[in-house]
PDB file of C-alpha atoms and ligand atoms in Angstrom:
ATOM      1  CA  UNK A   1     -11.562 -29.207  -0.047  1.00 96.00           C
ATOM      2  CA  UNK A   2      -9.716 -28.211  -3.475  1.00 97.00           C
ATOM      3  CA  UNK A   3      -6.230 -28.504  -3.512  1.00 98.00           C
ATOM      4  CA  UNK A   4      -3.690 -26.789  -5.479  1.00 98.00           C
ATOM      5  CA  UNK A   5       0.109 -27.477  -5.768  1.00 98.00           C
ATOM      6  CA  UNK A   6       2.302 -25.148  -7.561  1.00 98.00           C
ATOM      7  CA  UNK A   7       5.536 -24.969  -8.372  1.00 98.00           C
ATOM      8  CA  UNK A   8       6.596 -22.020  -6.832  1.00 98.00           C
ATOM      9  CA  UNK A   9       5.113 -19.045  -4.873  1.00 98.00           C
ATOM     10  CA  UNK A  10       4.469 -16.560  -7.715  1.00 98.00           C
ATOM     11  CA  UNK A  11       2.407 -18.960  -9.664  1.00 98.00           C
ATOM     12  CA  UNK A  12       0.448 -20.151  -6.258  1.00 98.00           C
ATOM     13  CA  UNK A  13      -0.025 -15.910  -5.585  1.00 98.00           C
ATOM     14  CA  UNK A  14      -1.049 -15.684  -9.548  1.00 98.00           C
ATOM     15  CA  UNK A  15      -3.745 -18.638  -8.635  1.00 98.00           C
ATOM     16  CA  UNK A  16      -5.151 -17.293  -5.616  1.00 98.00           C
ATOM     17  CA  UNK A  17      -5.527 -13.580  -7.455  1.00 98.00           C
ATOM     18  CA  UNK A  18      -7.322 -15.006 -10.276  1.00 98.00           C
ATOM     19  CA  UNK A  19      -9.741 -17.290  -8.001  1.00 98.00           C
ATOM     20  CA  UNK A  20     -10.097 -13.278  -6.571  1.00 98.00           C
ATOM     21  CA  UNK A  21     -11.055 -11.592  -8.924  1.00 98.00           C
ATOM     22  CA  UNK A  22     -13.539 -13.950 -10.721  1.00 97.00           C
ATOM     23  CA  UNK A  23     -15.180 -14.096  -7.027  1.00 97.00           C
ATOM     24  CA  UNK A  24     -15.426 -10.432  -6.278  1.00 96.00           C
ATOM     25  CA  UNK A  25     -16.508  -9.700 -10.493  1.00 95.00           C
ATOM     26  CA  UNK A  26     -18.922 -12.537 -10.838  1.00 94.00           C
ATOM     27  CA  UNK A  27     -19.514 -13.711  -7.312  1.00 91.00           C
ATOM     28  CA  UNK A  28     -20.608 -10.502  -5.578  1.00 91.00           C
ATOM     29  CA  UNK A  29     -18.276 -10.796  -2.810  1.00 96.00           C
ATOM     30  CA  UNK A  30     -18.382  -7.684  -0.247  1.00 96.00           C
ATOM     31  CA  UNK A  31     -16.396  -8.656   2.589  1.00 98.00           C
ATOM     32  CA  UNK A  32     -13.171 -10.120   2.525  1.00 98.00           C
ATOM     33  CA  UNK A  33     -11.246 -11.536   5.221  1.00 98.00           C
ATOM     34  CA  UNK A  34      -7.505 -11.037   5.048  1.00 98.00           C
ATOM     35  CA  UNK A  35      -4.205 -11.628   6.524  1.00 98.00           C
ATOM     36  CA  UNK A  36      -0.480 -10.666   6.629  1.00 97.00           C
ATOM     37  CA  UNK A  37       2.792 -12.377   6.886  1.00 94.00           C
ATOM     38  CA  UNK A  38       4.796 -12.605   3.707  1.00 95.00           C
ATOM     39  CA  UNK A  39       2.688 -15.321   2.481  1.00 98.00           C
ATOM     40  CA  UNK A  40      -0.170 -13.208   0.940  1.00 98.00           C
ATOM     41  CA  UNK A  41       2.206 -10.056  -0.463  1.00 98.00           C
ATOM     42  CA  UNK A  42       2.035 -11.669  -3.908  1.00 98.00           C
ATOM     43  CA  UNK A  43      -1.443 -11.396  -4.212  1.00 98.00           C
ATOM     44  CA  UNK A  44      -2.035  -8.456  -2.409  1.00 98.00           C
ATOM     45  CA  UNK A  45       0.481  -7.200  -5.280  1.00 98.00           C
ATOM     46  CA  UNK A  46      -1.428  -8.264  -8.038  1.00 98.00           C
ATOM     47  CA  UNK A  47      -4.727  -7.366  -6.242  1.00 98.00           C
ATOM     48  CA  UNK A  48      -3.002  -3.863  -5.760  1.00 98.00           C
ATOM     49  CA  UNK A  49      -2.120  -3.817  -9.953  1.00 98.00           C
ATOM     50  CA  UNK A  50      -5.662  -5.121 -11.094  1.00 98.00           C
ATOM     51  CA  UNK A  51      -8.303  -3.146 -12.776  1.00 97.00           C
ATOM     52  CA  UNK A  52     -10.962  -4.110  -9.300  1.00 97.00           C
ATOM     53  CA  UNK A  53     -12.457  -1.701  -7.231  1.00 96.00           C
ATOM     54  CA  UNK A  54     -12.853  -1.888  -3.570  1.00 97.00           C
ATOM     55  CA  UNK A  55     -14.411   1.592  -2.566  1.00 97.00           C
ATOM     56  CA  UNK A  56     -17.818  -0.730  -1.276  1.00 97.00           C
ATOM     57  CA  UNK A  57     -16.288  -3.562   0.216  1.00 98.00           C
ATOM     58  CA  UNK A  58     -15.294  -4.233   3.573  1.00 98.00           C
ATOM     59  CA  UNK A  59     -11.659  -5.777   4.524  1.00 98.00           C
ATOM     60  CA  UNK A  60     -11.717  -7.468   7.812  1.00 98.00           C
ATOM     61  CA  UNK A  61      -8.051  -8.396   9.082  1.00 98.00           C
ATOM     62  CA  UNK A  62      -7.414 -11.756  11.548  1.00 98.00           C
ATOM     63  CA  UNK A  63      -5.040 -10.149  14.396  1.00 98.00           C
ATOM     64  CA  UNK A  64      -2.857  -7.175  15.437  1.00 98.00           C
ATOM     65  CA  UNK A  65       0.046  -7.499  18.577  1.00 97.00           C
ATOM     66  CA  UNK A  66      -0.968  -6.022  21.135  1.00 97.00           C
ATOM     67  CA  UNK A  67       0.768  -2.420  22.197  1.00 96.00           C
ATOM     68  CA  UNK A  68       1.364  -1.680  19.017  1.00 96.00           C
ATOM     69  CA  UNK A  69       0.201   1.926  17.607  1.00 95.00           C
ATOM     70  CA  UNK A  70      -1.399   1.615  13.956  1.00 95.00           C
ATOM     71  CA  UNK A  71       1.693   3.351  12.756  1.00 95.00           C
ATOM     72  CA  UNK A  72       4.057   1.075  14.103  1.00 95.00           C
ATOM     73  CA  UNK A  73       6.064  -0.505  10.875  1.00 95.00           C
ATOM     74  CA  UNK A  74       5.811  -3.878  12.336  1.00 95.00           C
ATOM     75  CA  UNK A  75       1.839  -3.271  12.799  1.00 97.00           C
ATOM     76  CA  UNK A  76      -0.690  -5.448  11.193  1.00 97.00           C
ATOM     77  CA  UNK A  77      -2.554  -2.005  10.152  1.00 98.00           C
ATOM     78  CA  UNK A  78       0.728  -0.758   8.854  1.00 97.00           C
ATOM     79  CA  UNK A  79       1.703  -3.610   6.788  1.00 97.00           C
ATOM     80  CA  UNK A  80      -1.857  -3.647   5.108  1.00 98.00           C
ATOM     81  CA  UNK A  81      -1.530   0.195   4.132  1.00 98.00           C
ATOM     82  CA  UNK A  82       1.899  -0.698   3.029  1.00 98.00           C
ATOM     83  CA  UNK A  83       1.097  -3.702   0.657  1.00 98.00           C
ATOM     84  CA  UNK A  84      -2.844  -3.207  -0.407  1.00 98.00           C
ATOM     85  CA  UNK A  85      -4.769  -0.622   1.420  1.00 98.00           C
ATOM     86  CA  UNK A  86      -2.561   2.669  -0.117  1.00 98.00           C
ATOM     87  CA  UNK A  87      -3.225   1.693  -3.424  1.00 98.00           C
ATOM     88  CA  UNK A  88      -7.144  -0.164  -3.535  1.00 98.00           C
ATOM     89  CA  UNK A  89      -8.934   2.067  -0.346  1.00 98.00           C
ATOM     90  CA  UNK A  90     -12.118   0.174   0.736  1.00 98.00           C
ATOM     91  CA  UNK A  91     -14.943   1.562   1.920  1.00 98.00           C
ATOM     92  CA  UNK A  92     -14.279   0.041   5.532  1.00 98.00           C
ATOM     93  CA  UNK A  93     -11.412  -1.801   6.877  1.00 98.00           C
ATOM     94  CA  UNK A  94     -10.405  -3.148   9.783  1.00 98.00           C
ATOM     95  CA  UNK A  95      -7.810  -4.683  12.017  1.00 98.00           C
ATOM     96  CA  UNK A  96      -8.466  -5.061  15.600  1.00 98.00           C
ATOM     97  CA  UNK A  97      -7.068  -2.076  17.741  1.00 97.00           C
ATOM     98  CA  UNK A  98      -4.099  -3.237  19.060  1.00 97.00           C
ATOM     99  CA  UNK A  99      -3.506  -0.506  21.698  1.00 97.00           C
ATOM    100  CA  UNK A 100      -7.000  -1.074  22.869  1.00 96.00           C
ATOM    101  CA  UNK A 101      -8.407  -2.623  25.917  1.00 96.00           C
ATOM    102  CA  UNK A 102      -9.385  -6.583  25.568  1.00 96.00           C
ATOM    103  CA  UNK A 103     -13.400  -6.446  26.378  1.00 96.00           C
ATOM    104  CA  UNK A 104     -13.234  -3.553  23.760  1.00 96.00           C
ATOM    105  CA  UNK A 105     -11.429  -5.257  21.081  1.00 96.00           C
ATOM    106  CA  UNK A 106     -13.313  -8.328  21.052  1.00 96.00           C
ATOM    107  CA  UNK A 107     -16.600  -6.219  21.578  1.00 96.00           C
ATOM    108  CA  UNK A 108     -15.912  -4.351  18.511  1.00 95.00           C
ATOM    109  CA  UNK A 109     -14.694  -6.729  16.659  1.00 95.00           C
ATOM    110  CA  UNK A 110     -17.653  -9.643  17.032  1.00 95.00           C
ATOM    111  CA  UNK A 111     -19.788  -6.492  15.913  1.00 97.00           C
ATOM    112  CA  UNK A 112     -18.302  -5.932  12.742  1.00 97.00           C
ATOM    113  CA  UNK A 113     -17.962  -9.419  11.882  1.00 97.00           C
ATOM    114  CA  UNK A 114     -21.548  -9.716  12.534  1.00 96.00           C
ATOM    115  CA  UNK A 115     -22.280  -6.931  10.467  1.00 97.00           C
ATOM    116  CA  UNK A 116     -20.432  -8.024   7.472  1.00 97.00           C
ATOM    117  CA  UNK A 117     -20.138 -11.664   7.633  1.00 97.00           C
ATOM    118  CA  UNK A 118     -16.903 -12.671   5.537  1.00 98.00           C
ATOM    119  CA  UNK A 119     -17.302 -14.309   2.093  1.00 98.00           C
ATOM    120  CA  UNK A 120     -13.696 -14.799   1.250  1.00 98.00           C
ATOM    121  CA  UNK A 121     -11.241 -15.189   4.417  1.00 98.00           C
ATOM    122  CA  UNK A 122      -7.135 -15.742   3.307  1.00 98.00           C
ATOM    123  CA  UNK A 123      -5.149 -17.769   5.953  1.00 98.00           C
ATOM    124  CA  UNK A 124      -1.493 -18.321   5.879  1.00 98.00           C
ATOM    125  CA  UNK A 125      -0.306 -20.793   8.151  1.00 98.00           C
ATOM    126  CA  UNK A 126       2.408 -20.491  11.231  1.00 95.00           C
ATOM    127  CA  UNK A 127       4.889 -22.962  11.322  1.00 94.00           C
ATOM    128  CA  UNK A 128       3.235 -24.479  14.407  1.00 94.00           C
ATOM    129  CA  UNK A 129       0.071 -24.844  12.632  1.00 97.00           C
ATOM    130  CA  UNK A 130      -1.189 -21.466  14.267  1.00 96.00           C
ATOM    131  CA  UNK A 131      -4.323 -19.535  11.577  1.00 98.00           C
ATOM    132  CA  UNK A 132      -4.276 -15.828  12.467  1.00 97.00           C
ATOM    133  CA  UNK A 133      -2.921 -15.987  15.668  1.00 97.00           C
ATOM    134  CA  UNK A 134      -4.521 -18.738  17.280  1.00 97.00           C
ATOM    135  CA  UNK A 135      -2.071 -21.104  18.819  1.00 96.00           C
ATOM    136  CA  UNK A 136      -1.719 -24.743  19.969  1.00 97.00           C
ATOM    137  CA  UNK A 137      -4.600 -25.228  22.185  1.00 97.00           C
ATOM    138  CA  UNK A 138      -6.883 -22.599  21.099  1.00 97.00           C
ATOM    139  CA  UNK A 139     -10.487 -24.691  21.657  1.00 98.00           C
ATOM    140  CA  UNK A 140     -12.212 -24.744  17.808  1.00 98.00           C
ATOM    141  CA  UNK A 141     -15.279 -22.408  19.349  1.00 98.00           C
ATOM    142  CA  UNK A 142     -12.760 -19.632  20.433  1.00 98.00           C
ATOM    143  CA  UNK A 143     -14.303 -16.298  19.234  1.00 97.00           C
ATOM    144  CA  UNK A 144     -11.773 -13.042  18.816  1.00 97.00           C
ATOM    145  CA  UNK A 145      -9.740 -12.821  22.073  1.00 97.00           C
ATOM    146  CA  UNK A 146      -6.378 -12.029  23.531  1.00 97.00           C
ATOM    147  CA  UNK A 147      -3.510 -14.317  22.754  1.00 97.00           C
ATOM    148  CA  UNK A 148      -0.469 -15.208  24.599  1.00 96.00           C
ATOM    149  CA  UNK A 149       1.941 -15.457  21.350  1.00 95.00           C
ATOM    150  CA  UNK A 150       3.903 -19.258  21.354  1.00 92.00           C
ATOM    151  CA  UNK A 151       7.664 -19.228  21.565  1.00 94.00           C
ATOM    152  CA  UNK A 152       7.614 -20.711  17.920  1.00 92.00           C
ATOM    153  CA  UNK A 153       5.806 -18.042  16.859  1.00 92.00           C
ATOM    154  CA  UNK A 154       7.852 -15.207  18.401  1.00 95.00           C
ATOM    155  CA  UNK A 155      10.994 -16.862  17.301  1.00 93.00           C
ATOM    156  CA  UNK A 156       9.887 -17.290  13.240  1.00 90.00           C
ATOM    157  CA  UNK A 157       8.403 -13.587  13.740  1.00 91.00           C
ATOM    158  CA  UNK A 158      11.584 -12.009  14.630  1.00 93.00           C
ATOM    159  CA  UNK A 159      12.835 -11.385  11.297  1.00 92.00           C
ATOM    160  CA  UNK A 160      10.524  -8.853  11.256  1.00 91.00           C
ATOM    161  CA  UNK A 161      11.615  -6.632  14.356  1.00 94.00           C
ATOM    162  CA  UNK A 162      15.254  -5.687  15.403  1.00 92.00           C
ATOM    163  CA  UNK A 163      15.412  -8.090  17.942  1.00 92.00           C
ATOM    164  CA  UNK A 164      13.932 -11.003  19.531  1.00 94.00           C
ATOM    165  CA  UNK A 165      12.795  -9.089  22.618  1.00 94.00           C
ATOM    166  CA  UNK A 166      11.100  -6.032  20.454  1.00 94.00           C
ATOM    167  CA  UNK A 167       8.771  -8.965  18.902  1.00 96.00           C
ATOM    168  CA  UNK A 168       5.474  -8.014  21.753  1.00 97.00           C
ATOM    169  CA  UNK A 169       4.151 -11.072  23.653  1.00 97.00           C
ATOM    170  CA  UNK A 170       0.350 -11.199  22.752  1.00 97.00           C
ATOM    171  CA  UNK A 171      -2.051 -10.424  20.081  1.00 98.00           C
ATOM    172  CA  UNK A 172      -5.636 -10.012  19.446  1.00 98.00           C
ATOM    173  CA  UNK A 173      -6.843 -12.271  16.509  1.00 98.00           C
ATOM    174  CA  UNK A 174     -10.275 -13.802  15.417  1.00 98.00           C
ATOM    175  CA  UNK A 175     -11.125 -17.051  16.895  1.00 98.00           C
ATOM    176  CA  UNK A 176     -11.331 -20.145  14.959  1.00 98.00           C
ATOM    177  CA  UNK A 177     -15.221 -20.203  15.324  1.00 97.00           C
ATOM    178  CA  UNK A 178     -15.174 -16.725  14.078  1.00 96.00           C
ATOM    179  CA  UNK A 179     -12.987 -17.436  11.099  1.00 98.00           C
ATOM    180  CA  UNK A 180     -14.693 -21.152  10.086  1.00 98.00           C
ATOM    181  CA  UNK A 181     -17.919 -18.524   9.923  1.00 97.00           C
ATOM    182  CA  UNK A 182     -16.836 -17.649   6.338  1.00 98.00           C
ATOM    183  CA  UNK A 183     -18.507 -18.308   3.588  1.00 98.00           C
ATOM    184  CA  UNK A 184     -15.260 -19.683   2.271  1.00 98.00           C
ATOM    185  CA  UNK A 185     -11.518 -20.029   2.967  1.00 98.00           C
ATOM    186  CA  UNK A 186      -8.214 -19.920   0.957  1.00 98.00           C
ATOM    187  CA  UNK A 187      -5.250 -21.565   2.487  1.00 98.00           C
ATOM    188  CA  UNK A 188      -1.971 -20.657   1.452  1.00 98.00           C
ATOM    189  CA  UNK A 189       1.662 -21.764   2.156  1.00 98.00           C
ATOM    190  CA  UNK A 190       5.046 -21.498   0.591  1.00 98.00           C
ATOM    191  CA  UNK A 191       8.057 -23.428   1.172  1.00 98.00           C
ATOM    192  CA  UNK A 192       9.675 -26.358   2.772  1.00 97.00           C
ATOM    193  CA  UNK A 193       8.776 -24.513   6.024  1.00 97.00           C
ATOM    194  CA  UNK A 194       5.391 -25.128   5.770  1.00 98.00           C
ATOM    195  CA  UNK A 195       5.894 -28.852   4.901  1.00 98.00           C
ATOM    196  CA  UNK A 196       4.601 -30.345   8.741  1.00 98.00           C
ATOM    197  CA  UNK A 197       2.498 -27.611   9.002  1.00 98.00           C
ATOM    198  CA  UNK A 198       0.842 -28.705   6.119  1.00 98.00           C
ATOM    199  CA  UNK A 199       0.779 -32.215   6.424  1.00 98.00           C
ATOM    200  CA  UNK A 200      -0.589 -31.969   9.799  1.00 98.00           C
ATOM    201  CA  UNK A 201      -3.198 -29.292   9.004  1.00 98.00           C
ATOM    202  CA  UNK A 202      -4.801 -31.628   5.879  1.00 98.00           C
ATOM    203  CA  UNK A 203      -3.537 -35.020   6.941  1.00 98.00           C
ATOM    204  CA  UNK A 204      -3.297 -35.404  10.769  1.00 97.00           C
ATOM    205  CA  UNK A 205      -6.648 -35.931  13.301  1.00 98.00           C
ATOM    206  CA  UNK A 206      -8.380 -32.698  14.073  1.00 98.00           C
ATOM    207  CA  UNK A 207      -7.202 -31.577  16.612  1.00 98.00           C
ATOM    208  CA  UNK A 208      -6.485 -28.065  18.754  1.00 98.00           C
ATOM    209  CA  UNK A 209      -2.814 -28.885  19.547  1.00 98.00           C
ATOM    210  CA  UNK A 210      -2.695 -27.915  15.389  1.00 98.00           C
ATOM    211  CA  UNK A 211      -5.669 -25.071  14.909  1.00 98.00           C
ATOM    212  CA  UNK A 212      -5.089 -25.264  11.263  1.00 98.00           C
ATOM    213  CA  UNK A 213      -6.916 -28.875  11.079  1.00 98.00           C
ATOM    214  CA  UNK A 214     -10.232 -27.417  12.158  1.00 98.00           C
ATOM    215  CA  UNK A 215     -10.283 -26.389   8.146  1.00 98.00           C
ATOM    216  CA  UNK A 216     -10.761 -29.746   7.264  1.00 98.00           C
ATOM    217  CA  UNK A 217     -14.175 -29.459   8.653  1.00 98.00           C
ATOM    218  CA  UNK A 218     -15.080 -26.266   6.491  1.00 98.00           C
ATOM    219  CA  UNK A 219     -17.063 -27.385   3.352  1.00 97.00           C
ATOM    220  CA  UNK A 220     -15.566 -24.731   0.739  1.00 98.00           C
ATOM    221  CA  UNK A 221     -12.085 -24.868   1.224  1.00 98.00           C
ATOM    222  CA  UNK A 222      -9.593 -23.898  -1.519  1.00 98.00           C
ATOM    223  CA  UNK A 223      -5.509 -24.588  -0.192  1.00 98.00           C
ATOM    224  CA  UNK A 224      -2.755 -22.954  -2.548  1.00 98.00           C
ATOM    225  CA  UNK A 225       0.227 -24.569  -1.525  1.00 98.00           C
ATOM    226  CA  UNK A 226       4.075 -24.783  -3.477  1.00 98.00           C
ATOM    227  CA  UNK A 227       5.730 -27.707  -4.203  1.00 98.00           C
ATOM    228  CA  UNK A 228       8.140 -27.592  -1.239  1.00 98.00           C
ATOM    229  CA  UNK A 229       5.028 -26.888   1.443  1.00 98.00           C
ATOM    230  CA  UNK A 230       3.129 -30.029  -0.454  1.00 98.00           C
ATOM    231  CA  UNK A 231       6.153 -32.565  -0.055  1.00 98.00           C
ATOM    232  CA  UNK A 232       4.575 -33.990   3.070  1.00 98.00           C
ATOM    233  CA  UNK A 233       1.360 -34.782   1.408  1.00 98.00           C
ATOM    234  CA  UNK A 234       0.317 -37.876   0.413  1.00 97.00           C
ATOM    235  CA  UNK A 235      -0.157 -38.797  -2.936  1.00 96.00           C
ATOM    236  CA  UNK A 236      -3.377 -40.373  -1.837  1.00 96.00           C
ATOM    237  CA  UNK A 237      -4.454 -36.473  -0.869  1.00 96.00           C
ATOM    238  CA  UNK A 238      -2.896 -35.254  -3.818  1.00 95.00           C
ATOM    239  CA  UNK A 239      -5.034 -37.048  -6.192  1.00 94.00           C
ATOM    240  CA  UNK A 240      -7.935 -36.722  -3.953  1.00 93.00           C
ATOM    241  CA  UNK A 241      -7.951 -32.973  -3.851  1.00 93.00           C
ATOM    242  CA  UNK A 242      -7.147 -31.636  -6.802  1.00 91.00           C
TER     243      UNK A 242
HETATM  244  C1  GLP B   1       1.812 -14.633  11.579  1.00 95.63           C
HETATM  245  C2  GLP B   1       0.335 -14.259  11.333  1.00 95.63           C
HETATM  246  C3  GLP B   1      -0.397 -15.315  10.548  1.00 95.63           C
HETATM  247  C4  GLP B   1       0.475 -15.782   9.399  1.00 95.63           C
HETATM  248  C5  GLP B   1       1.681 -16.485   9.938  1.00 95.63           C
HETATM  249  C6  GLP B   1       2.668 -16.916   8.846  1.00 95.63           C
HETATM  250  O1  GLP B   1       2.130 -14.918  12.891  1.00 95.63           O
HETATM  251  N1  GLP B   1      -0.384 -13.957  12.525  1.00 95.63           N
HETATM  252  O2  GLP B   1      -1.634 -14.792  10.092  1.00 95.63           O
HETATM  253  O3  GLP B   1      -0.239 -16.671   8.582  1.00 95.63           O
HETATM  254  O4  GLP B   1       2.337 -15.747  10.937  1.00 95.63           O
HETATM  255  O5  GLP B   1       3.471 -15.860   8.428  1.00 95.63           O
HETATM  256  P1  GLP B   1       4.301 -15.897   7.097  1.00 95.63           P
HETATM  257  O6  GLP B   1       3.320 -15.812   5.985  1.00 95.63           O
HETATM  258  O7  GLP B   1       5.199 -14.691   7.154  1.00 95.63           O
HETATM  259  O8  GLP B   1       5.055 -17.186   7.083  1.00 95.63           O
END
């Protein structure tokens, strides 16, 4: 694990983009993994401003609610049209149907990851520790599936929707086998908010009750976090990691 503190969110975006582009100019990357939440919209900015071309890549997305259309604003395939997709077109993307039925999601979904295994996957982290949207509990061999969303989760994804009842109740994401499958993983996380979440992802035992500690085990992970989500860290880890 590499660890990166910043002092604030642009310059952890800035960090991420760069590691980015040198991988997909030098490293022949062709399928990245990638999420939403506000977390990533920095570097999906810059990715959307640089000079790289994505017309033979694939992007693979984590999750989607379920029952929502693609065109739904609060949609994960809307949000990734929105912030990258409009602007850097790949030659295949995907986010996992989210008005489809559950043995065709994850059927379709285990195909394409097996198809185009991910080199890059970006994680943000919920404030219960969730990656994409597996939540407390989630066993560490889960494969994509059908989520029942946590109350933590619905209530810090609210501000998205009008109200707390429009936020829907379950998702489809990638598992966290599927997602410790990539080649390699990029952590990020941005304020005080993330602070336990942090600390209990990189510090605490591995265990499912947080789903983001099954990263310790992956053996090329990079974690881009701010000053405020780091103050929970050790300085042991600090000086260990960086
Ligand atoms: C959502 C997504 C996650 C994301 C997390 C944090 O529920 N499913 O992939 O990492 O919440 O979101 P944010 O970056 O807005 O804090």
């Amino acid at each position: 694990m590499k660890l990166v503190v910043t002092k604030n969110r642009k310059e952890g975006s800035q960090i991420v983009f760069d590691f980015l582009y040198d991988q997909i100019k030098n490293n022949g990357v062709q399928s990245l993994g990638l999420a939403t939440g506000s977390t990533p919209e920095g570097v999906y900015q810059l990715l959307a401003e640089s000079d790289l071309d994505f017309s033979d890549k694939v992007s693979i997305n984590l999750d989607e609610y379920q029952g929502l259309e693609d065109e739904h604003p609060q949609s994960y395939h809307y949000f990734m049209k929105e912030h990258l997709l409009q602007y850097k077109p790949f030659k295949e993307s995907y986010v996992p149907d989210g008005t489809g039925s559950e043995e065709k999601v994850v059927k379709e979904y285990e195909d394409i990851l097996e198809k185009h295994p991910i080199n890059i996957q970006l994680l943000g982290i919920g404030v219960n520790g969730h990656i994409g949207f597996n939540e407390p509990g989630t066993p560490f061999d889960s494969r994509t599936h059908r989520v029942r969303l946590a109350e933590e989760t619905i209530e810090a994804n609210k501000r998205f929707f009008d109200n707390k009842e429009e936020v829907p109740k379950c998702a489809y994401t990638m598992g966290l086998g599927t997602i410790m499958e990539a080649d390699q993983i990029v952590l990020m996380a941005f304020g005080e908010g993330k602070a336990e979440a942090i600390h209990k992802a990189l510090e605490g035992p591995v265990t499912t009750e947080v789903p983001a500690s099954i990263l310790q085990r992956h053996n090329n992970l990079l974690v881009v976090v701010d000053e405020e989500a780091a103050r929970d860290l050790s300085q042991e880890t600090l000086k260990k990691y960086r």
